[in-house]
PDB file of C-alpha atoms in Angstrom:
ATOM      1  CA  MET A   1      -9.228 -13.843 -17.164  1.00 52.00           C
ATOM      2  CA  SER A   2      -7.701 -16.655 -19.192  1.00 72.00           C
ATOM      3  CA  ASP A   3      -6.078 -14.011 -21.383  1.00 90.00           C
ATOM      4  CA  ILE A   4      -3.869 -13.120 -18.392  1.00 90.00           C
ATOM      5  CA  GLN A   5      -1.189 -15.544 -17.335  1.00 89.00           C
ATOM      6  CA  ARG A   6       0.245 -15.195 -13.725  1.00 88.00           C
ATOM      7  CA  HIS A   7       3.543 -16.973 -12.785  1.00 84.00           C
ATOM      8  CA  HIS A   8       5.358 -17.398  -9.475  1.00 85.00           C
ATOM      9  CA  THR A   9       2.366 -16.257  -7.706  1.00 81.00           C
ATOM     10  CA  ASN A  10       1.595 -15.919  -3.870  1.00 88.00           C
ATOM     11  CA  ALA A  11      -1.102 -14.312  -1.905  1.00 86.00           C
ATOM     12  CA  ARG A  12       0.395 -10.874  -2.383  1.00 85.00           C
ATOM     13  CA  MET A  13       1.640 -10.681  -5.961  1.00 86.00           C
ATOM     14  CA  SER A  14       2.745 -12.376  -9.118  1.00 87.00           C
ATOM     15  CA  ARG A  15       6.421 -12.185 -10.053  1.00 92.00           C
ATOM     16  CA  VAL A  16       5.455 -12.453 -13.789  1.00 89.00           C
ATOM     17  CA  VAL A  17       2.413 -11.548 -15.626  1.00 91.00           C
ATOM     18  CA  VAL A  18       1.836 -12.147 -19.309  1.00 92.00           C
ATOM     19  CA  HIS A  19      -0.803 -10.292 -21.073  1.00 93.00           C
ATOM     20  CA  ASN A  20      -1.565  -9.295 -24.661  1.00 93.00           C
ATOM     21  CA  GLY A  21       2.040 -10.055 -25.881  1.00 94.00           C
ATOM     22  CA  THR A  22       3.707  -8.381 -23.075  1.00 96.00           C
ATOM     23  CA  VAL A  23       5.681  -9.816 -20.121  1.00 97.00           C
ATOM     24  CA  TYR A  24       5.757  -7.846 -16.846  1.00 97.00           C
ATOM     25  CA  ILE A  25       8.277  -8.732 -14.272  1.00 97.00           C
ATOM     26  CA  GLY A  26       7.830  -7.056 -10.885  1.00 96.00           C
ATOM     27  CA  GLY A  27      10.520  -5.411  -8.910  1.00 96.00           C
ATOM     28  CA  GLN A  28      13.403  -7.935  -8.021  1.00 97.00           C
ATOM     29  CA  THR A  29      15.760  -7.614  -5.132  1.00 98.00           C
ATOM     30  CA  ALA A  30      18.912  -9.583  -4.090  1.00 98.00           C
ATOM     31  CA  ASP A  31      18.501 -12.640  -1.786  1.00 97.00           C
ATOM     32  CA  ASP A  32      21.993 -12.028  -0.285  1.00 98.00           C
ATOM     33  CA  ARG A  33      21.799  -8.512   1.031  1.00 97.00           C
ATOM     34  CA  SER A  34      25.240  -8.610   2.469  1.00 98.00           C
ATOM     35  CA  GLN A  35      26.737  -7.973  -0.969  1.00 98.00           C
ATOM     36  CA  ASP A  36      27.651  -4.653  -2.350  1.00 98.00           C
ATOM     37  CA  ILE A  37      25.889  -2.987  -5.304  1.00 98.00           C
ATOM     38  CA  THR A  38      27.757  -5.133  -7.837  1.00 98.00           C
ATOM     39  CA  GLY A  39      26.791  -8.257  -6.185  1.00 98.00           C
ATOM     40  CA  GLN A  40      23.272  -7.251  -5.498  1.00 98.00           C
ATOM     41  CA  THR A  41      22.752  -6.078  -9.013  1.00 98.00           C
ATOM     42  CA  LYS A  42      24.112  -9.311 -10.471  1.00 98.00           C
ATOM     43  CA  GLN A  43      21.654 -11.240  -8.332  1.00 98.00           C
ATOM     44  CA  VAL A  44      18.816  -9.194  -9.409  1.00 98.00           C
ATOM     45  CA  LEU A  45      19.586  -9.577 -13.156  1.00 98.00           C
ATOM     46  CA  ALA A  46      20.098 -13.291 -12.806  1.00 98.00           C
ATOM     47  CA  LYS A  47      16.609 -13.429 -11.287  1.00 98.00           C
ATOM     48  CA  ILE A  48      15.277 -11.483 -14.110  1.00 98.00           C
ATOM     49  CA  ASP A  49      17.004 -13.732 -16.707  1.00 98.00           C
ATOM     50  CA  GLY A  50      15.313 -16.693 -14.939  1.00 97.00           C
ATOM     51  CA  TYR A  51      11.832 -15.190 -15.057  1.00 96.00           C
ATOM     52  CA  LEU A  52      12.458 -14.265 -18.844  1.00 97.00           C
ATOM     53  CA  LYS A  53      13.386 -17.747 -19.542  1.00 95.00           C
ATOM     54  CA  ASP A  54      10.262 -19.064 -17.793  1.00 93.00           C
ATOM     55  CA  ALA A  55       8.207 -16.770 -20.130  1.00 93.00           C
ATOM     56  CA  GLY A  56      10.042 -18.255 -23.210  1.00 94.00           C
ATOM     57  CA  ILE A  57      12.081 -15.166 -23.974  1.00 96.00           C
ATOM     58  CA  ASP A  58      15.451 -13.508 -23.130  1.00 96.00           C
ATOM     59  CA  LYS A  59      16.790 -10.018 -22.406  1.00 96.00           C
ATOM     60  CA  SER A  60      16.944  -9.104 -26.037  1.00 96.00           C
ATOM     61  CA  ARG A  61      13.035  -8.769 -25.741  1.00 97.00           C
ATOM     62  CA  LEU A  62      13.180  -6.116 -23.075  1.00 98.00           C
ATOM     63  CA  LEU A  63      11.168  -2.979 -23.755  1.00 98.00           C
ATOM     64  CA  SER A  64      11.523  -1.073 -20.459  1.00 98.00           C
ATOM     65  CA  ALA A  65      13.189  -1.159 -17.098  1.00 98.00           C
ATOM     66  CA  GLN A  66      12.715   0.659 -13.844  1.00 98.00           C
ATOM     67  CA  VAL A  67      15.675   0.777 -11.457  1.00 98.00           C
ATOM     68  CA  TRP A  68      15.396   1.963  -7.905  1.00 98.00           C
ATOM     69  CA  LEU A  69      18.674   2.606  -6.008  1.00 98.00           C
ATOM     70  CA  LYS A  70      19.046   3.179  -2.184  1.00 98.00           C
ATOM     71  CA  ASP A  71      21.891   5.654  -2.805  1.00 98.00           C
ATOM     72  CA  ILE A  72      22.097   6.853  -6.379  1.00 98.00           C
ATOM     73  CA  GLU A  73      25.308   8.866  -5.720  1.00 98.00           C
ATOM     74  CA  SER A  74      27.174   5.951  -4.278  1.00 98.00           C
ATOM     75  CA  ASP A  75      25.838   3.263  -6.495  1.00 98.00           C
ATOM     76  CA  PHE A  76      24.784   4.534  -9.825  1.00 98.00           C
ATOM     77  CA  ALA A  77      28.255   3.718 -11.493  1.00 98.00           C
ATOM     78  CA  GLY A  78      28.465   0.285  -9.916  1.00 98.00           C
ATOM     79  CA  MET A  79      24.934  -0.705 -10.911  1.00 98.00           C
ATOM     80  CA  ASN A  80      25.594   0.735 -14.458  1.00 98.00           C
ATOM     81  CA  ALA A  81      28.839  -1.473 -14.923  1.00 98.00           C
ATOM     82  CA  VAL A  82      26.829  -4.643 -14.129  1.00 98.00           C
ATOM     83  CA  TRP A  83      23.884  -3.459 -16.206  1.00 98.00           C
ATOM     84  CA  ASP A  84      25.938  -2.511 -19.280  1.00 97.00           C
ATOM     85  CA  ALA A  85      27.769  -5.981 -19.238  1.00 97.00           C
ATOM     86  CA  TRP A  86      24.326  -7.684 -18.925  1.00 97.00           C
ATOM     87  CA  THR A  87      22.144  -6.017 -21.557  1.00 96.00           C
ATOM     88  CA  SER A  88      22.200  -7.498 -25.068  1.00 90.00           C
ATOM     89  CA  PRO A  89      24.247  -5.567 -27.549  1.00 92.00           C
ATOM     90  CA  GLY A  90      21.999  -3.391 -29.785  1.00 94.00           C
ATOM     91  CA  THR A  91      18.881  -4.069 -27.875  1.00 94.00           C
ATOM     92  CA  PRO A  92      18.856  -2.044 -24.621  1.00 94.00           C
ATOM     93  CA  PRO A  93      15.414  -1.101 -23.332  1.00 97.00           C
ATOM     94  CA  THR A  94      14.151   2.276 -22.178  1.00 98.00           C
ATOM     95  CA  ARG A  95      15.119   2.826 -18.571  1.00 98.00           C
ATOM     96  CA  ALA A  96      14.469   5.218 -15.594  1.00 98.00           C
ATOM     97  CA  THR A  97      16.705   5.071 -12.555  1.00 98.00           C
ATOM     98  CA  VAL A  98      15.774   6.852  -9.353  1.00 98.00           C
ATOM     99  CA  GLU A  99      16.750   6.961  -5.691  1.00 98.00           C
ATOM    100  CA  ALA A 100      14.197   5.543  -3.343  1.00 98.00           C
ATOM    101  CA  ARG A 101      13.796   4.215   0.131  1.00 97.00           C
ATOM    102  CA  LEU A 102      13.566   0.383  -0.408  1.00 97.00           C
ATOM    103  CA  ALA A 103      11.653  -2.160   1.348  1.00 95.00           C
ATOM    104  CA  ALA A 104      14.548  -3.151   3.696  1.00 97.00           C
ATOM    105  CA  PRO A 105      17.475  -1.039   4.882  1.00 96.00           C
ATOM    106  CA  ASP A 106      20.074  -3.591   3.490  1.00 98.00           C
ATOM    107  CA  LEU A 107      18.621  -3.550   0.013  1.00 98.00           C
ATOM    108  CA  LEU A 108      20.711  -1.482  -2.410  1.00 98.00           C
ATOM    109  CA  VAL A 109      18.847  -2.012  -5.689  1.00 98.00           C
ATOM    110  CA  GLU A 110      15.446  -3.207  -7.077  1.00 98.00           C
ATOM    111  CA  ILE A 111      14.671  -3.635 -10.759  1.00 98.00           C
ATOM    112  CA  ALA A 112      11.499  -4.155 -12.651  1.00 98.00           C
ATOM    113  CA  VAL A 113      11.217  -4.920 -16.458  1.00 98.00           C
ATOM    114  CA  ILE A 114       8.710  -5.182 -19.249  1.00 98.00           C
ATOM    115  CA  ALA A 115       9.361  -7.360 -22.241  1.00 98.00           C
ATOM    116  CA  ALA A 116       7.778  -8.317 -25.657  1.00 98.00           C
ATOM    117  CA  ALA A 117       6.481 -11.943 -25.614  1.00 95.00           C
ATOM    118  CA  LYS A 118       6.934 -14.068 -28.510  1.00 84.00           C
TER     119      LYS A 118
END
């Protein structure tokens, strides 16, 4: 399994897995859950930036994103405002956004991405 690299791993999961030229970053959530959708989305995207950097790439290499929102009616526009400011111009990934019950009641957003390694 040396062709699979796992980073930021604990007994339950790896935050980042690199395999066959692809970087998989598992679902990320905000650490400060007292913030609104704007604050939580900024935290999540900052985490993703850090994990991409650890993999030696940046957000211009994103291929796909999955976004889960606690309340899509209330939070879709706020999340999109942060997302649109964050994505690299001319290189947006494919994306799916759905409403879902998240792991804790104070979580508003969770985002997972897949990117091309160098």
